[in-house]
Amino acid sequence: MGKSFKICLLPGDGIGPEVMAQAVKVLRAVKARYDVTFECGEALIGGAAIDATGTAFPPETLAAARESDAVLLAAVGGPKWETGEPGAPRAEEGLFAIRKELGLYANLRPVHAYAPLVDASPLKPELVRGADVLIVRELTGGLYFGKRDRAYGVPGAGPNGAPGQYAYDTMEYAEYEVERIVRMAFELARGRRSRVHSVDKANALGVSRMWREVARGIAAEYPDVEFRELLVDNAAMQLMLDPHQFDVIVSENTFGDILSDEAAVLSASLGMLASASLGEGTALYEPVHGSAPDIAGRGIANPIAQILSVEMMLRYSCKMQEAADAIAQAVERVLDAGYRTADIADAHTPANKVLGTAAMGDKITEYL
Ligand code: NAD
């Protein structure tokens, strides 16, 4: 009897439903080839959920997510739900809510430079070729969740001693939060090239000094994994100077946020980048890009990030390494054969190899 997985699909808004349809094609192809069943159910999130229920993250969606083995999300948001009216629900609230409710403390973003696309990166091809970095970002602590306030009319806070505004955010971490994310980075490195860079700002921040101490303790438990420490300012520079030195990078929330967007430059387009958010329970897989309202409904969105999100889901939640590898290889082979969506096509791409969203989904499914 084969494996069976319950998958909660959240297509969301804009290009979300268009790219999700391609991910579903790939799931069907995996089902046909491997001894596995995917029981897929759709639920509402973001703008689509606001329109139907008045809230971006309805309780039914949370229940459906919790009951599933994995959640596959596309993207949320769009101008329709950015009215600026005070108190109006915002589509992105759905994203924060699902991450929080599922306790997703680790965000994994692999950045891979595909050989046929190296010329599409703004960096020199020789620098980008072969780069393969996994950024592991802490997702539920640090500056974005610490104590904060903003006050107005505070004496002396304005220019020339006048009253003015005063605001603060605090970077807070508990030891266990550092331990679990660093440990995850080491475990992941064992399945890759066995090197972890822990990125902090230990020359300036007390939180970072604690981070370093905890990370060193974990590193001692993994003598088979090479451990390096890097200050975040230097890490930002090294990523652009010599990305090949990196395998797994682990960092706290804010630094990880910034470094993962910087690293995205190594891939040719936002449409190529997938991510996984892992925690204690159900994990969430989604492309890095948003709902791209500028191209929604035109059938030209790149579905590869969504399809690579399926790859990550099979790898981490379903433990189907062979099927995950097959998806990654199918994407590589389609690119090698010269097929492109509009965002990754260049002047040398023949017109008959520029595919729309559905045709790219079909092509990858065919190569699987
Ligand atoms: P975006 O990622 O949606 O788009 C940025 C640019 O990249 C656009 O030009 C878009 O056309 C292009 N692009 C994005 N994905 C693409 C794809 N798959 N194929 C081809 N081109 C692609 O970011 P944005 O324009 O800043 O935001 C649009 C909306 O998405 C906003 O409402 C924003 O809040 C939301 N958003 C959602 C998420 C998410 O759901 N995780 C992430 C980022 C932004």
PDB file of C-alpha atoms in Angstrom, residues 136-249:
ATOM      1  CA  VAL A 136      17.857  29.261   6.747  1.00  0.00           C
ATOM      2  CA  ARG A 137      16.125  32.243   8.308  1.00  0.00           C
ATOM      3  CA  GLU A 138      14.609  32.327  11.796  1.00  0.00           C
ATOM      4  CA  LEU A 139      11.010  33.401  11.209  1.00  0.00           C
ATOM      5  CA  THR A 140       9.194  34.000  14.493  1.00  0.00           C
ATOM      6  CA  GLY A 141      11.609  35.952  16.707  1.00  0.00           C
ATOM      7  CA  GLY A 142      13.854  39.009  16.679  1.00  0.00           C
ATOM      8  CA  LEU A 143      13.040  42.580  15.732  1.00  0.00           C
ATOM      9  CA  TYR A 144       9.773  41.821  13.944  1.00  0.00           C
ATOM     10  CA  PHE A 145       8.232  40.312  17.071  1.00  0.00           C
ATOM     11  CA  GLY A 146       9.972  42.137  19.953  1.00  0.00           C
ATOM     12  CA  LYS A 147       8.644  44.902  22.193  1.00  0.00           C
ATOM     13  CA  ARG A 148       7.973  48.056  20.231  1.00  0.00           C
ATOM     14  CA  ASP A 149       6.425  51.481  20.575  1.00  0.00           C
ATOM     15  CA  ARG A 150       6.087  54.826  18.879  1.00  0.00           C
ATOM     16  CA  ALA A 151       5.352  58.016  20.778  1.00  0.00           C
ATOM     17  CA  TYR A 152       4.571  61.530  19.587  1.00  0.00           C
ATOM     18  CA  GLY A 153       5.372  64.922  21.169  1.00  0.00           C
ATOM     19  CA  VAL A 154       8.212  63.522  23.297  1.00  0.00           C
ATOM     20  CA  PRO A 155      10.230  66.408  24.839  1.00  0.00           C
ATOM     21  CA  GLY A 156      13.648  66.825  23.165  1.00  0.00           C
ATOM     22  CA  ALA A 157      13.021  64.169  20.479  1.00  0.00           C
ATOM     23  CA  GLY A 158      12.532  66.689  17.680  1.00  0.00           C
ATOM     24  CA  PRO A 159      15.145  68.828  15.911  1.00  0.00           C
ATOM     25  CA  ASN A 160      16.819  71.523  18.086  1.00  0.00           C
ATOM     26  CA  GLY A 161      15.422  70.135  21.327  1.00  0.00           C
ATOM     27  CA  ALA A 162      11.770  70.530  20.267  1.00  0.00           C
ATOM     28  CA  PRO A 163       9.204  67.804  21.032  1.00  0.00           C
ATOM     29  CA  GLY A 164       9.182  65.069  18.406  1.00  0.00           C
ATOM     30  CA  GLN A 165       8.604  61.438  17.670  1.00  0.00           C
ATOM     31  CA  TYR A 166      10.297  58.526  19.401  1.00  0.00           C
ATOM     32  CA  ALA A 167      10.127  54.886  18.349  1.00  0.00           C
ATOM     33  CA  TYR A 168      11.824  51.611  19.193  1.00  0.00           C
ATOM     34  CA  ASP A 169      11.795  47.935  18.232  1.00  0.00           C
ATOM     35  CA  THR A 170      13.664  45.349  20.266  1.00  0.00           C
ATOM     36  CA  MET A 171      15.580  42.355  19.036  1.00  0.00           C
ATOM     37  CA  GLU A 172      14.807  39.531  21.427  1.00  0.00           C
ATOM     38  CA  TYR A 173      15.731  35.855  21.316  1.00  0.00           C
ATOM     39  CA  ALA A 174      15.473  33.022  23.785  1.00  0.00           C
ATOM     40  CA  GLU A 175      18.214  30.400  23.789  1.00  0.00           C
ATOM     41  CA  TYR A 176      15.839  27.626  22.634  1.00  0.00           C
ATOM     42  CA  GLU A 177      14.840  29.675  19.580  1.00  0.00           C
ATOM     43  CA  VAL A 178      18.470  29.977  18.512  1.00  0.00           C
ATOM     44  CA  GLU A 179      19.206  26.355  19.272  1.00  0.00           C
ATOM     45  CA  ARG A 180      16.402  24.861  17.179  1.00  0.00           C
ATOM     46  CA  ILE A 181      17.116  26.956  14.079  1.00  0.00           C
ATOM     47  CA  VAL A 182      20.886  26.416  14.190  1.00  0.00           C
ATOM     48  CA  ARG A 183      20.353  22.688  14.714  1.00  0.00           C
ATOM     49  CA  MET A 184      18.063  22.607  11.692  1.00  0.00           C
ATOM     50  CA  ALA A 185      20.776  24.305   9.616  1.00  0.00           C
ATOM     51  CA  PHE A 186      23.316  21.633  10.633  1.00  0.00           C
ATOM     52  CA  GLU A 187      20.897  18.803   9.870  1.00  0.00           C
ATOM     53  CA  LEU A 188      20.202  20.297   6.430  1.00  0.00           C
ATOM     54  CA  ALA A 189      23.916  20.802   5.760  1.00  0.00           C
ATOM     55  CA  ARG A 190      24.503  17.086   6.319  1.00  0.00           C
ATOM     56  CA  GLY A 191      22.264  16.374   3.330  1.00  0.00           C
ATOM     57  CA  ARG A 192      24.159  18.936   1.205  1.00  0.00           C
ATOM     58  CA  ARG A 193      27.830  19.972   1.137  1.00  0.00           C
ATOM     59  CA  SER A 194      28.312  19.932   4.944  1.00  0.00           C
ATOM     60  CA  ARG A 195      29.165  23.569   5.610  1.00  0.00           C
ATOM     61  CA  VAL A 196      27.265  26.048   7.818  1.00  0.00           C
ATOM     62  CA  HIS A 197      27.869  29.785   8.008  1.00  0.00           C
ATOM     63  CA  SER A 198      26.241  31.358  11.048  1.00  0.00           C
ATOM     64  CA  VAL A 199      25.668  35.058  10.397  1.00  0.00           C
ATOM     65  CA  ASP A 200      25.359  37.593  13.223  1.00  0.00           C
ATOM     66  CA  LYS A 201      26.506  41.006  14.390  1.00  0.00           C
ATOM     67  CA  ALA A 202      28.387  39.866  17.501  1.00  0.00           C
ATOM     68  CA  ASN A 203      30.668  42.910  17.481  1.00  0.00           C
ATOM     69  CA  ALA A 204      27.676  45.153  18.197  1.00  0.00           C
ATOM     70  CA  LEU A 205      24.705  43.191  19.568  1.00  0.00           C
ATOM     71  CA  GLY A 206      24.233  41.243  22.792  1.00  0.00           C
ATOM     72  CA  VAL A 207      21.651  39.013  21.079  1.00  0.00           C
ATOM     73  CA  SER A 208      24.291  38.086  18.500  1.00  0.00           C
ATOM     74  CA  ARG A 209      26.847  37.249  21.197  1.00  0.00           C
ATOM     75  CA  MET A 210      24.345  34.821  22.720  1.00  0.00           C
ATOM     76  CA  TRP A 211      23.559  33.498  19.212  1.00  0.00           C
ATOM     77  CA  ARG A 212      27.283  32.824  18.643  1.00  0.00           C
ATOM     78  CA  GLU A 213      27.704  30.999  21.947  1.00  0.00           C
ATOM     79  CA  VAL A 214      24.683  28.780  21.284  1.00  0.00           C
ATOM     80  CA  ALA A 215      25.731  28.150  17.667  1.00  0.00           C
ATOM     81  CA  ARG A 216      29.236  27.097  18.758  1.00  0.00           C
ATOM     82  CA  GLY A 217      27.703  24.620  21.195  1.00  0.00           C
ATOM     83  CA  ILE A 218      25.577  23.053  18.464  1.00  0.00           C
ATOM     84  CA  ALA A 219      28.516  23.054  16.027  1.00  0.00           C
ATOM     85  CA  ALA A 220      30.493  20.923  18.494  1.00  0.00           C
ATOM     86  CA  GLU A 221      27.811  18.234  18.124  1.00  0.00           C
ATOM     87  CA  TYR A 222      28.377  18.117  14.344  1.00  0.00           C
ATOM     88  CA  PRO A 223      32.109  17.547  13.843  1.00  0.00           C
ATOM     89  CA  ASP A 224      31.380  16.303  10.314  1.00  0.00           C
ATOM     90  CA  VAL A 225      29.977  19.705   9.314  1.00  0.00           C
ATOM     91  CA  GLU A 226      32.333  22.626   8.724  1.00  0.00           C
ATOM     92  CA  PHE A 227      31.302  25.646  10.804  1.00  0.00           C
ATOM     93  CA  ARG A 228      32.109  29.260  10.037  1.00  0.00           C
ATOM     94  CA  GLU A 229      30.997  32.525  11.626  1.00  0.00           C
ATOM     95  CA  LEU A 230      30.497  35.725   9.713  1.00  0.00           C
ATOM     96  CA  LEU A 231      29.376  39.235  10.611  1.00  0.00           C
ATOM     97  CA  VAL A 232      26.293  40.207   8.646  1.00  0.00           C
ATOM     98  CA  ASP A 233      27.880  43.190   6.896  1.00  0.00           C
ATOM     99  CA  ASN A 234      30.713  41.005   5.630  1.00  0.00           C
ATOM    100  CA  ALA A 235      28.242  38.216   4.734  1.00  0.00           C
ATOM    101  CA  ALA A 236      26.308  40.643   2.511  1.00  0.00           C
ATOM    102  CA  MET A 237      29.524  41.508   0.675  1.00  0.00           C
ATOM    103  CA  GLN A 238      30.790  37.907   0.432  1.00  0.00           C
ATOM    104  CA  LEU A 239      27.498  36.744  -1.109  1.00  0.00           C
ATOM    105  CA  MET A 240      28.172  39.003  -4.079  1.00  0.00           C
ATOM    106  CA  LEU A 241      31.979  38.557  -4.171  1.00  0.00           C
ATOM    107  CA  ASP A 242      32.185  34.776  -3.867  1.00  0.00           C
ATOM    108  CA  PRO A 243      28.832  32.965  -3.501  1.00  0.00           C
ATOM    109  CA  HIS A 244      30.540  29.592  -4.019  1.00  0.00           C
ATOM    110  CA  GLN A 245      31.988  29.612  -0.509  1.00  0.00           C
ATOM    111  CA  PHE A 246      28.454  29.170   0.893  1.00  0.00           C
ATOM    112  CA  ASP A 247      26.400  26.023   1.394  1.00  0.00           C
ATOM    113  CA  VAL A 248      23.960  26.662   4.278  1.00  0.00           C
ATOM    114  CA  ILE A 249      23.647  30.124   5.829  1.00  0.00           C
TER     115      ILE A 249
END
